[in-house]
mmCIF file of C-alpha atoms in Angstrom:
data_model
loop_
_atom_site.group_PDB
_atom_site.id
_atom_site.type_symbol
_atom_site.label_atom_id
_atom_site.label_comp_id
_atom_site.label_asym_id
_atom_site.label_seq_id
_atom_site.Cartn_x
_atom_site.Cartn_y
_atom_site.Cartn_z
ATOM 1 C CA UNK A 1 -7.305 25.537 15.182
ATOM 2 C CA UNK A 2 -4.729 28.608 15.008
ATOM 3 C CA UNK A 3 -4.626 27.400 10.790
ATOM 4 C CA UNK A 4 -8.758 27.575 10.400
ATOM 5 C CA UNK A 5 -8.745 30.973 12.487
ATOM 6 C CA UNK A 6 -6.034 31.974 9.670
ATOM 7 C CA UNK A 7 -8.066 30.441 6.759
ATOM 8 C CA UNK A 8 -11.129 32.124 8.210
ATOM 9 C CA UNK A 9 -9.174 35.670 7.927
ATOM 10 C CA UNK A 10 -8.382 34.812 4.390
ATOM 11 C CA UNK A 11 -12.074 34.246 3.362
ATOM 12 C CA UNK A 12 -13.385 37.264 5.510
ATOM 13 C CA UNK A 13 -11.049 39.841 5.853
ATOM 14 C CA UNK A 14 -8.326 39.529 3.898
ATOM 15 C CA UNK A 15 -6.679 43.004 4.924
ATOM 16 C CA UNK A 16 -6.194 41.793 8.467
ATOM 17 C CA UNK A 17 -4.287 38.977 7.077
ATOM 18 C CA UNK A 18 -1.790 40.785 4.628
ATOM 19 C CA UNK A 19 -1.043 43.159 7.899
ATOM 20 C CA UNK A 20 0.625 39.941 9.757
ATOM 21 C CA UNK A 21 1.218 37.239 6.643
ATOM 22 C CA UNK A 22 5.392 38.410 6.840
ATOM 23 C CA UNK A 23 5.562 37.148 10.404
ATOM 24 C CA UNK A 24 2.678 34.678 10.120
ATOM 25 C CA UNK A 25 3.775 32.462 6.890
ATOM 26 C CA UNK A 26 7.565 31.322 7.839
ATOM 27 C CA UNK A 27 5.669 29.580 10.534
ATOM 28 C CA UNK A 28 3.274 28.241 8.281
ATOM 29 C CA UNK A 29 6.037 26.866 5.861
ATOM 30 C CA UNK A 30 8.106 25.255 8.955
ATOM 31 C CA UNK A 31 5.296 23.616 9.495
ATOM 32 C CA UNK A 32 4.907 22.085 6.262
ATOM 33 C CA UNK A 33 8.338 21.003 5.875
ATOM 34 C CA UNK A 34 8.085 19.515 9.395
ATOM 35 C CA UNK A 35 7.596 15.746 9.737
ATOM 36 C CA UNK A 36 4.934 17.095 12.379
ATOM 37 C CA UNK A 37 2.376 17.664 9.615
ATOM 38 C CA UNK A 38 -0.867 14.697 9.194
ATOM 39 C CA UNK A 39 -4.298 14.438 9.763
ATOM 40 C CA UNK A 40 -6.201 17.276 10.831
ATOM 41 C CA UNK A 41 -3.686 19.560 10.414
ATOM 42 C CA UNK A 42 -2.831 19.066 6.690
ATOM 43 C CA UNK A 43 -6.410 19.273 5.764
ATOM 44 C CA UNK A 44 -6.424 22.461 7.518
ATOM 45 C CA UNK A 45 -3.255 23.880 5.862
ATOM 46 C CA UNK A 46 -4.927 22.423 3.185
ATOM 47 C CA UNK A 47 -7.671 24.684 3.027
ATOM 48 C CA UNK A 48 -5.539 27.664 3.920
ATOM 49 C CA UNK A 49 -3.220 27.791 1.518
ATOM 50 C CA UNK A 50 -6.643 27.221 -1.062
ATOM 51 C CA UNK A 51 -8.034 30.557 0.849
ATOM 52 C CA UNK A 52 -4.737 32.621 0.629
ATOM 53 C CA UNK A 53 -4.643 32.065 -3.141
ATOM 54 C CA UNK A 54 -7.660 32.890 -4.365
ATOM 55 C CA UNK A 55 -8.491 35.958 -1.713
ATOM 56 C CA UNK A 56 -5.521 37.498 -2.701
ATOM 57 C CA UNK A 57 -4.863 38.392 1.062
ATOM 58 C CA UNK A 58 -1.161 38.635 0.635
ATOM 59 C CA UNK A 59 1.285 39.577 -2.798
ATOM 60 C CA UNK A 60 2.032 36.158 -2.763
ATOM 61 C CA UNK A 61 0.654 34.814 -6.175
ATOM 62 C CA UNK A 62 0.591 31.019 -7.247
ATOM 63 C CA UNK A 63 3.995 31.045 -8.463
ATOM 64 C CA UNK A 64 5.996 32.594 -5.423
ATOM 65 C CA UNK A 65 3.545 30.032 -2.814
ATOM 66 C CA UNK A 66 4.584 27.498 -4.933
ATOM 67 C CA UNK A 67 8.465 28.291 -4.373
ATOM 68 C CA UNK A 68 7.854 28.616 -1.237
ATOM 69 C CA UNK A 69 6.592 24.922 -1.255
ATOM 70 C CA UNK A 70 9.495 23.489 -3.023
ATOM 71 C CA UNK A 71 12.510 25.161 -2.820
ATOM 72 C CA UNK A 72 13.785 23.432 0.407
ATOM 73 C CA UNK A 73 14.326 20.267 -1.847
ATOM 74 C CA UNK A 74 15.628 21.889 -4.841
ATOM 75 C CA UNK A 75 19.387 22.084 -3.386
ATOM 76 C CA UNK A 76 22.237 19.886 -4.989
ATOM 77 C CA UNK A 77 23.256 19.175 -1.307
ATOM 78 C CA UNK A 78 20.009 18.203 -0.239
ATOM 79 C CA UNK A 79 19.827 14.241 -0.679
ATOM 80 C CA UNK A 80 16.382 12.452 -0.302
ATOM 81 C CA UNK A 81 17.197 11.053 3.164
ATOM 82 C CA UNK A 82 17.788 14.026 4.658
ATOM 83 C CA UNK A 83 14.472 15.700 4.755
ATOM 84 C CA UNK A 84 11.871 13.620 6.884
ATOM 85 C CA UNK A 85 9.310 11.287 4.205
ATOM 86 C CA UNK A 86 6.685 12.999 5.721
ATOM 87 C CA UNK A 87 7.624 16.066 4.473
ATOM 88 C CA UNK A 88 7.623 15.114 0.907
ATOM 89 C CA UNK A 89 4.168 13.728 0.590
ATOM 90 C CA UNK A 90 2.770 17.230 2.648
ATOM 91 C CA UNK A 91 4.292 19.159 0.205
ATOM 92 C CA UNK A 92 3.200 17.134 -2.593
ATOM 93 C CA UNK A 93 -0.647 17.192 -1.388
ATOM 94 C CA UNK A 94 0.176 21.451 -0.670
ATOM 95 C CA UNK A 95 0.641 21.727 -4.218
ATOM 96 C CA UNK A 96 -2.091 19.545 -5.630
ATOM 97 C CA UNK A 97 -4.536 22.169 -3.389
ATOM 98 C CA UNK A 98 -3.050 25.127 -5.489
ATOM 99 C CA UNK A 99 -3.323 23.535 -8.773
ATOM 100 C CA UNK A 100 -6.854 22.452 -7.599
ATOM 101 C CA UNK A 101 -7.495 26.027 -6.836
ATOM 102 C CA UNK A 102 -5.805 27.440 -9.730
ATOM 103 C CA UNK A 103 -6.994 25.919 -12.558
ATOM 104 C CA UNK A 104 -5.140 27.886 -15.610
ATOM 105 C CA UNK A 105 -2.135 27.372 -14.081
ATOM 106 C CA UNK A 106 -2.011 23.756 -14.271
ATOM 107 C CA UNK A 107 -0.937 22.798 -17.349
ATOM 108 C CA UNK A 108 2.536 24.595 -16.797
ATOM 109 C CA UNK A 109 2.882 22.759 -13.354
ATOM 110 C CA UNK A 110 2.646 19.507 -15.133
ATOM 111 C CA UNK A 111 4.561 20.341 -17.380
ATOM 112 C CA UNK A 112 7.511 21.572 -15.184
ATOM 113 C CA UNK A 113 7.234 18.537 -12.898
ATOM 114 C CA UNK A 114 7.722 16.462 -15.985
ATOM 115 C CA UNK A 115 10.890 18.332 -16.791
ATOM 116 C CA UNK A 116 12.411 18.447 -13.544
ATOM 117 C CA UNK A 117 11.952 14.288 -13.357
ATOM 118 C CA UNK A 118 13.731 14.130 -16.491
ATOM 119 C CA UNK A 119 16.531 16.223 -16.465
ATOM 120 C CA UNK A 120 18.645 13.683 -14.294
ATOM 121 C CA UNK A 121 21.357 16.919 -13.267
ATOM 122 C CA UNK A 122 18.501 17.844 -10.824
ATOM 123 C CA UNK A 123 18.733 16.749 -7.068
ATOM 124 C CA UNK A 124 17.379 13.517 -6.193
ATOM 125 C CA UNK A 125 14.967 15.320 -3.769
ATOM 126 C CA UNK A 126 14.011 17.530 -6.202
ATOM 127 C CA UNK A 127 12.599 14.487 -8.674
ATOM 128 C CA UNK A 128 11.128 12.564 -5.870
ATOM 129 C CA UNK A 129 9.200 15.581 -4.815
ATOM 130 C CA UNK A 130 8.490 15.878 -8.495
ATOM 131 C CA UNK A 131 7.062 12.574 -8.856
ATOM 132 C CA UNK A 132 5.141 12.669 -6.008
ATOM 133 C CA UNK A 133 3.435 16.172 -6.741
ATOM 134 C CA UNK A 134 2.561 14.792 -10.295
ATOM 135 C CA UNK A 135 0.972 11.483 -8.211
ATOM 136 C CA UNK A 136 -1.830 14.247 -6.349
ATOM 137 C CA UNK A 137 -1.485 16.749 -8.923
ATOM 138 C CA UNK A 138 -3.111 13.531 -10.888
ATOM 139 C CA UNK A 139 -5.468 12.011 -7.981
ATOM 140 C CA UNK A 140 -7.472 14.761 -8.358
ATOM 141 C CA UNK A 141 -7.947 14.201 -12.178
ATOM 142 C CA UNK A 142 -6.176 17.158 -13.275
ATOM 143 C CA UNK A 143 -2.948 15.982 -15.429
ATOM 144 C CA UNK A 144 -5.080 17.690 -18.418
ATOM 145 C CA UNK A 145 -4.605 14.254 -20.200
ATOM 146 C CA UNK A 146 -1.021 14.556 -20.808
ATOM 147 C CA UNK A 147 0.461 10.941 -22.293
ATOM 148 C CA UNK A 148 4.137 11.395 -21.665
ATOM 149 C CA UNK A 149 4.037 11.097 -18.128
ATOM 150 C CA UNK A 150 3.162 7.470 -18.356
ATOM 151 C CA UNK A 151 6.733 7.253 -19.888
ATOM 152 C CA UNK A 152 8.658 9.689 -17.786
ATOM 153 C CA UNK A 153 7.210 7.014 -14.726
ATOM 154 C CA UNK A 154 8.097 3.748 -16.634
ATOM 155 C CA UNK A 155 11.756 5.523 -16.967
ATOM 156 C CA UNK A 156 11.928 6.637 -13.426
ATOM 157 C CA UNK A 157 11.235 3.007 -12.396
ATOM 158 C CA UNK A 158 14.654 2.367 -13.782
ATOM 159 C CA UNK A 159 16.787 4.650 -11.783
ATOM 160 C CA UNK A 160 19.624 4.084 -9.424
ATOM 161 C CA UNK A 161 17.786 5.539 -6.893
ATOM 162 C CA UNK A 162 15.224 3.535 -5.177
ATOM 163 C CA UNK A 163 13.686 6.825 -3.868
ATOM 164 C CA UNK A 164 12.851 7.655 -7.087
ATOM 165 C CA UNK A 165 11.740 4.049 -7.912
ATOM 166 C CA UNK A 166 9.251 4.533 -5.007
ATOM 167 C CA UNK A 167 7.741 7.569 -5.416
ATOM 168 C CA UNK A 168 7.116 7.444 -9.145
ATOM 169 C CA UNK A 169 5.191 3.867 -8.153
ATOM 170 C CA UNK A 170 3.071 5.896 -5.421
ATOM 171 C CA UNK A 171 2.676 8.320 -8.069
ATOM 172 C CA UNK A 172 1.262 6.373 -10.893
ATOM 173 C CA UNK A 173 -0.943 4.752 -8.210
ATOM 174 C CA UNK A 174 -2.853 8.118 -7.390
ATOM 175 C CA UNK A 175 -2.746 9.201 -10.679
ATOM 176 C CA UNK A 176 -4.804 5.941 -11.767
ATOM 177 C CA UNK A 177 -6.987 6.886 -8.828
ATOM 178 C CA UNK A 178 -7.576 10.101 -10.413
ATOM 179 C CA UNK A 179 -8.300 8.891 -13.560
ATOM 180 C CA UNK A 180 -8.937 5.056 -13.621
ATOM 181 C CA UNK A 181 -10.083 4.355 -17.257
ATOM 182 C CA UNK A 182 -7.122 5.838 -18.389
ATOM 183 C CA UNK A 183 -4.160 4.758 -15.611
ATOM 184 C CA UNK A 184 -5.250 1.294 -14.663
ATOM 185 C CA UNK A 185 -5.309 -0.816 -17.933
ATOM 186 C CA UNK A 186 -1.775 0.636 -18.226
ATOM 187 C CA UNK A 187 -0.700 -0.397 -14.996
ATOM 188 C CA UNK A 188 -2.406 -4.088 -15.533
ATOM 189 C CA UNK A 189 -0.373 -3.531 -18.763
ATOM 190 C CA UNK A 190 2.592 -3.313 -18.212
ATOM 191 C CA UNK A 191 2.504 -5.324 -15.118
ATOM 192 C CA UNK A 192 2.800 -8.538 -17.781
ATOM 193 C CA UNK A 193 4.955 -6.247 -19.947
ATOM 194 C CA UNK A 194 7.620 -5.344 -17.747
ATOM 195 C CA UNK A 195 9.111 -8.438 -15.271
ATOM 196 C CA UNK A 196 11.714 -6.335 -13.490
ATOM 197 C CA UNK A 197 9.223 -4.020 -12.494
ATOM 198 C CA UNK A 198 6.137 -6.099 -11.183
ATOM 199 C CA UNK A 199 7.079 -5.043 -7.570
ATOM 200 C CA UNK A 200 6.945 -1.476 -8.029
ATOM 201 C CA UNK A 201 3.888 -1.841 -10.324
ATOM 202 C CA UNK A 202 1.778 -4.306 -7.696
ATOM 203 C CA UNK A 203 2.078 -1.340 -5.256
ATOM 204 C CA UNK A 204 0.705 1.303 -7.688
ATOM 205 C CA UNK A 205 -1.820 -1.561 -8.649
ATOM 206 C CA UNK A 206 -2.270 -1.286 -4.455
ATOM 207 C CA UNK A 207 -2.045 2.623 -4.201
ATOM 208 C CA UNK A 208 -5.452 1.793 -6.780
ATOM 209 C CA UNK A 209 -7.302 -0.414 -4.619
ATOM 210 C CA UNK A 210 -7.012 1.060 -1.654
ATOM 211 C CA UNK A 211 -8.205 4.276 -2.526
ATOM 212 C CA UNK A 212 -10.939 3.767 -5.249
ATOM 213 C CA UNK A 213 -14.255 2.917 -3.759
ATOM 214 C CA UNK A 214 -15.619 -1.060 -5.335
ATOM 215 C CA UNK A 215 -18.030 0.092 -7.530
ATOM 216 C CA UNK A 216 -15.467 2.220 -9.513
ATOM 217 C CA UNK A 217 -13.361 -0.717 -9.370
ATOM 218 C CA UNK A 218 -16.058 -3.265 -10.404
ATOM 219 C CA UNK A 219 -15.640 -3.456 -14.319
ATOM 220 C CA UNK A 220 -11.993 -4.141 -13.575
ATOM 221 C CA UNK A 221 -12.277 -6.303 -11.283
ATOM 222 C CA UNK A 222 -12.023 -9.588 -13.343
ATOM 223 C CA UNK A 223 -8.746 -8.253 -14.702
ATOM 224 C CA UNK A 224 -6.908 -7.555 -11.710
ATOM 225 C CA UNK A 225 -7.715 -11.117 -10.004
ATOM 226 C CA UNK A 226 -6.393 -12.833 -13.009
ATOM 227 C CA UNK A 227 -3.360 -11.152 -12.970
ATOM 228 C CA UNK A 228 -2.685 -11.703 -9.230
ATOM 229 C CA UNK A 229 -3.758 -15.760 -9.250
ATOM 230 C CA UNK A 230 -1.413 -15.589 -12.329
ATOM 231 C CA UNK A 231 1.749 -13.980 -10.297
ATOM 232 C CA UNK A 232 0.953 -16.047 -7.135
ATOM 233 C CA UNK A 233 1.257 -19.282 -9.234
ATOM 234 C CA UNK A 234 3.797 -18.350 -11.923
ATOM 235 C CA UNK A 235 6.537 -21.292 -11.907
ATOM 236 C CA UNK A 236 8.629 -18.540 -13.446
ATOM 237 C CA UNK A 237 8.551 -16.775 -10.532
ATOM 238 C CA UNK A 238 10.020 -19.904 -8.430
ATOM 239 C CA UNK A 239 13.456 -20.029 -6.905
ATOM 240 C CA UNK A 240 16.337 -19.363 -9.139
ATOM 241 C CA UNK A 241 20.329 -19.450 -8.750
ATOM 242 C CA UNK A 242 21.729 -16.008 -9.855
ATOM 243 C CA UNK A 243 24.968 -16.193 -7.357
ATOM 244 C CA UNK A 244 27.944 -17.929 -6.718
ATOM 245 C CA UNK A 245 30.505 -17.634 -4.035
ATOM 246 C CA UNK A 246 33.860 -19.776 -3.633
ATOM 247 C CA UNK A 247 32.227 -23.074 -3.886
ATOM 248 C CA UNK A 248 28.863 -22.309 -2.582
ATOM 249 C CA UNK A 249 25.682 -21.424 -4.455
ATOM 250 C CA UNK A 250 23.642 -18.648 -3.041
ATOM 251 C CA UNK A 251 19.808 -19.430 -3.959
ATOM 252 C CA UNK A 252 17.932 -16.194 -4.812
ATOM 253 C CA UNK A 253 14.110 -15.602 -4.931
ATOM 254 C CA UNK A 254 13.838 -13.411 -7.734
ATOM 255 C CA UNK A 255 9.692 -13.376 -7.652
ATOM 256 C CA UNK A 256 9.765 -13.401 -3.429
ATOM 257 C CA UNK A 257 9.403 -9.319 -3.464
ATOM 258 C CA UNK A 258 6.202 -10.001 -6.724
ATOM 259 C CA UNK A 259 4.528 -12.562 -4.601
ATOM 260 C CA UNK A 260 4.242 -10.727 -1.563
ATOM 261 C CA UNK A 261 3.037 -7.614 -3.176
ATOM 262 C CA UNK A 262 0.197 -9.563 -4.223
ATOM 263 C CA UNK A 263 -0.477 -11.095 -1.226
ATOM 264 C CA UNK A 264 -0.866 -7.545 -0.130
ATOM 265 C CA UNK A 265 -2.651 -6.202 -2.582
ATOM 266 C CA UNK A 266 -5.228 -10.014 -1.981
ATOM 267 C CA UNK A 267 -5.542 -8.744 1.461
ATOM 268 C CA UNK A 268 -6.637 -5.087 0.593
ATOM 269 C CA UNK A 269 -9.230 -6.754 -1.304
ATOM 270 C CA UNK A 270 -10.381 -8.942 1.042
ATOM 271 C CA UNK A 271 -10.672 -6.036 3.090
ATOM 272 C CA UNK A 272 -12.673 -3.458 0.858
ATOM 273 C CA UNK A 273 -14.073 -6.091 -1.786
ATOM 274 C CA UNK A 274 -15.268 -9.009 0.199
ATOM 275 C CA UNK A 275 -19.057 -9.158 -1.265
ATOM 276 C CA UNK A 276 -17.377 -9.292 -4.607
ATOM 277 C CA UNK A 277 -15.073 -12.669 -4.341
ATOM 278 C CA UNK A 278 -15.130 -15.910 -4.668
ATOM 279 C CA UNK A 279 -14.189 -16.878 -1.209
ATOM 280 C CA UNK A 280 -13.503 -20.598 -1.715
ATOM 281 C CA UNK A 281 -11.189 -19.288 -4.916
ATOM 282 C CA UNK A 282 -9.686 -16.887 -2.507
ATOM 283 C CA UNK A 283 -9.130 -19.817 -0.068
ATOM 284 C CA UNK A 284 -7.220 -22.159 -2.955
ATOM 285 C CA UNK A 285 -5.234 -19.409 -3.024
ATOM 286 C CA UNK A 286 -4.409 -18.388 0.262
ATOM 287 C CA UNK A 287 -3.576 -22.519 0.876
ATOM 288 C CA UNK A 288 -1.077 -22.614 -1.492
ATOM 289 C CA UNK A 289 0.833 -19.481 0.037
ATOM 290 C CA UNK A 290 1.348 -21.006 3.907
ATOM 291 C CA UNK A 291 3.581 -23.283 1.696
ATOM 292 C CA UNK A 292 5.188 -21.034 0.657
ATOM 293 C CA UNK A 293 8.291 -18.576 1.662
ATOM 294 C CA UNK A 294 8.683 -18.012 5.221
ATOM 295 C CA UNK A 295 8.068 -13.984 4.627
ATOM 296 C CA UNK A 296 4.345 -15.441 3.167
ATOM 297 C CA UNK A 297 4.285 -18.412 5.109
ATOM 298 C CA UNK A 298 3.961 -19.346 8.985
ATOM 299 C CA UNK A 299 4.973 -23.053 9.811
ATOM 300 C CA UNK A 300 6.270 -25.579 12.163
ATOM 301 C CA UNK A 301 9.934 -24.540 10.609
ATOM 302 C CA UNK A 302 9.494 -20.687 11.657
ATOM 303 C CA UNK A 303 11.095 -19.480 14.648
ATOM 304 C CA UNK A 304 10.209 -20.618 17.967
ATOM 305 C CA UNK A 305 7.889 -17.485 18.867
ATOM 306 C CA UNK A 306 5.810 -17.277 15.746
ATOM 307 C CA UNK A 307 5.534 -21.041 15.869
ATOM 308 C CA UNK A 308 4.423 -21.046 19.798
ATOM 309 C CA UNK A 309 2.010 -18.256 18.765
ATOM 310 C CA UNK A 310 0.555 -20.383 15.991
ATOM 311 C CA UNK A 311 0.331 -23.519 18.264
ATOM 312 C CA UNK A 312 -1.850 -21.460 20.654
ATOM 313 C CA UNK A 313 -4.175 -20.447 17.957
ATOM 314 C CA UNK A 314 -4.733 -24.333 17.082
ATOM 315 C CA UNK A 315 -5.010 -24.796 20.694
ATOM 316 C CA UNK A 316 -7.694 -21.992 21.646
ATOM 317 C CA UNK A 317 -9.861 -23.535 18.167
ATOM 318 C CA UNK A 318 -9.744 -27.107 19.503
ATOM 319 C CA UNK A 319 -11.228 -25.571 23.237
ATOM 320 C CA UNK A 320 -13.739 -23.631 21.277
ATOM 321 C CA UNK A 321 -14.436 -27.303 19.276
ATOM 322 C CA UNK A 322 -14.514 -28.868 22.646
ATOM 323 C CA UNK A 323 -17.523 -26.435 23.833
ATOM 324 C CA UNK A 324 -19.180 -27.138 20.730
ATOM 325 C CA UNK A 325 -19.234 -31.009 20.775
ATOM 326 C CA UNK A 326 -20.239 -30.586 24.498
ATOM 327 C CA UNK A 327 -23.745 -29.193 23.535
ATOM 328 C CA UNK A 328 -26.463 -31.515 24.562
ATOM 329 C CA UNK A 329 -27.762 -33.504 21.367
ATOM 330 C CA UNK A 330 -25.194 -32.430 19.155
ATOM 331 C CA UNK A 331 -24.826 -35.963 17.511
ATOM 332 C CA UNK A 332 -28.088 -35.290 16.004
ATOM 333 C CA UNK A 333 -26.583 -32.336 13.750
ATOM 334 C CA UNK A 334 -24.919 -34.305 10.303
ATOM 335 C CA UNK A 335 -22.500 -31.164 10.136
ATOM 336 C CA UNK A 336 -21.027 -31.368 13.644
ATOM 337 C CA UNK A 337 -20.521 -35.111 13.130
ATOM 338 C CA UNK A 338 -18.894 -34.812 9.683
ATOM 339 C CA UNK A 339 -16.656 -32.244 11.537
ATOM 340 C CA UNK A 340 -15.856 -34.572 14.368
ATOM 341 C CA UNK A 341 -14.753 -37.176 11.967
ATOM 342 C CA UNK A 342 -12.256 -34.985 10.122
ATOM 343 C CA UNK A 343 -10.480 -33.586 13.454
ATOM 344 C CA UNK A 344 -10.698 -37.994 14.561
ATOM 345 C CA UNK A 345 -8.657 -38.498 11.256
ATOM 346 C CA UNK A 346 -6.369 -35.914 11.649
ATOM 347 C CA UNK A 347 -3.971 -37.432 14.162
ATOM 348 C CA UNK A 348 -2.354 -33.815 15.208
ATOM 349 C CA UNK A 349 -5.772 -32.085 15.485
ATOM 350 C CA UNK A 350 -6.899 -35.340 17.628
ATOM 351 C CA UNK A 351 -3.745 -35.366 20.049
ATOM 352 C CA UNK A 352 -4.308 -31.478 20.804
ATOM 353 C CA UNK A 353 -8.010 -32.009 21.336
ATOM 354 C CA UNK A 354 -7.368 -34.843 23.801
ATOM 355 C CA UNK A 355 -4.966 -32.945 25.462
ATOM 356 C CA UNK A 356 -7.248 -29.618 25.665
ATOM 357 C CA UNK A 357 -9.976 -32.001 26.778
ATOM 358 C CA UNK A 358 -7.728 -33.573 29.219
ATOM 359 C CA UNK A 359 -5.152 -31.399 30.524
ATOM 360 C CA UNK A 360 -7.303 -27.892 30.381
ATOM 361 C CA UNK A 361 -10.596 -29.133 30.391
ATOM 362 C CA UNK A 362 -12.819 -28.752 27.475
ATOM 363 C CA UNK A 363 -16.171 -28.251 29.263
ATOM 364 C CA UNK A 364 -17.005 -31.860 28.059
ATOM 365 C CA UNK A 365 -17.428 -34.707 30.356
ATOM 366 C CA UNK A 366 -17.272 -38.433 29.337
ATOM 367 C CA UNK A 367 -20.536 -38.991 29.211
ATOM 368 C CA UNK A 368 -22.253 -35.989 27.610
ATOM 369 C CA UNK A 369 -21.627 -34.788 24.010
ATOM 370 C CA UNK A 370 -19.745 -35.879 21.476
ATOM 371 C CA UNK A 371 -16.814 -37.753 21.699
ATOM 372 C CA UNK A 372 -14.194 -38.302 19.335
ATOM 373 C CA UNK A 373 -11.622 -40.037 21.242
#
């Protein structure tokens, strides 16, 4: 609330603002380099910092604000670790507002972002702020078309820092949701072009999803299932040896990391997407990976409290199936009896239905129902 009363001062009187901004602002700045930062109140810095710059309440142009923004991150002692996560993306989505606001002035902010990911002298916290301020800059459509920050990404997905390798994947995700027809085929791309970096492609490919609405994603929607069934079901993408200690061999699942990204990025789909899949396709799919990894997977070989938890699942379906085939008349419905025959045949779904229906009680007595003993 005390950053909206500020923002309305901006907008309205702009005079009262510039008389307390010295004391005011270092506060304001703390904030945003706090992890305390989200929500409401980063929309509402949000909109103040948009109101400071173009009121011209204070001497503080676009340049020094911006300064202000990043220069906590631009010492050579500073490491990435050391300055909360949270802080990083605030800033990031701080300076996307002033670009937004100031469009001129764009242009040259891409274009130093660009150089400070490049030059590799700079400090790591310095490029993965970088990266990430080119990722909003870029969800809100204003990279000004510029093609070699497709490359500076791809070559930031090869550095010795995974920080870096993370945020220029979040960035190329928003910058594909800022401008789709351009980011996304090269994503889907290079995705089948570049094998050592499906992982950190899926989650831009995820970044995508989860923010663009369906019907943006629609006419690429074809495209991106394709590629997904095609990494879930890869046999290059199997278990491979790559170590060996002493006499022992040390089996490594190179695509383990792929196929769970995808299983991710299936279940964002599921989530936003459902009227647009083919749910019995989806299914085939979804069978295939509870065989799979124990990460992907859940089965009788998991540890004893995930395997418990699943048993009680099983065993709360079979008392809901036990209600069912208690109904009065229910022989009479073909579907119901077709389903009693399969859990009959299925000799573990039959021994935890008799013992719901014996040792709980199913609701079903001997002689009204269905039975399937």
């Amino acid at each position: 609330v005390s950053i909206t009363l500020l923002t309305c001062m901006a907008k309205a009187c702009p005079s009262s603002l510039a008389k307390i901004s010295s004391s005011v602002l270092p506060g304001v700045f703390k904030l945003i380099h706090s992890p305390l930062l989200q929500g409401g109140a980063l929309l509402a810095i949000l909109d103040f910092l948009q109101a400071l710059l173009t009121s011209k309440a204070t001497n503080l142009g676009y340049s020094q604000l911006l300064k202000s923004l990043m220069e906590p991150f631009q010492s050579s002692k500073t490491s990435a670790d050391v300055l909360h996560r949270q802080s990083y993306h605030s800033v990031a989505r701080c300076v996307a507002a002033l670009s937004s606001a100031s469009p001129k002035e764009t242009p040259g902010t891409v274009t130093n972002l660009i150089q400070q990911v490049k030059t590799s002298s700079s400090p790591e916290s310095a490029r993965v702020l970088a990266l990430l301020c080119l990722g909003e800059v870029g969800r809100n459509g204003s990279l000004g078309g510029s093609k070699e920050v497709q490359g500076v990404i791809l070559e930031a997905f090869s550095s010795t820092y995974e920080e870096i390798k993370t945020a220029a994947s979040c960035a190329l995700g928003g910058m594909a949701v800022g401008s789709l027809n351009e980011f996304l085929p090269f994503i889907l791309r290079e995705i089948s072009a570049q094998p050592r970096k499906q992982y950190l492609l899926l989650h831009s490919l995820k970044e995508v999803i989860s923010a663009c609405p369906a019907s943006s994603l629609s006419p690429h929607v074809e495209s991106i299932w394709a590629l997904l069934f095609q990494h879930c079901e890869s046999q290059e993408e199997g278990t491979r040896n790559l170590v060996e200690m002493g006499p022992f061999k040390h089996t490594v699942d190179d695509g383990l990391d792929v196929r769970k990204a995808a299983f991710e990025c299936m279940y964002t789909l599921l989530d936003s997407c459902l009227e647009g899949l083919d749910v019995l396709q989806f299914l085939d799919h979804v069978e295939e990976g509870l065989k799979d990894h124990y990460d992907i997977r859940v089965k009788a070989g998991s540890v004893k409290q995930e395997f418990e938890k699943q048993e009680e699942l099983r065993r709360s379906a079979m008392r809901a199936v036990a209600a069912l085939l208690a109904v009065p008349e229910v022989e009479r419905s073909p579907s119901m009896a077709e389903f009693a025959n399969q859990i009959r045949s299925n000799a573990d779904m039959a021994s935890i239905y008799q013992s719901v229906q014996g040792g709980e009680g199913g609701g079903m007595a001997p002689t009204e129902g269905m039975d399937i003993s």
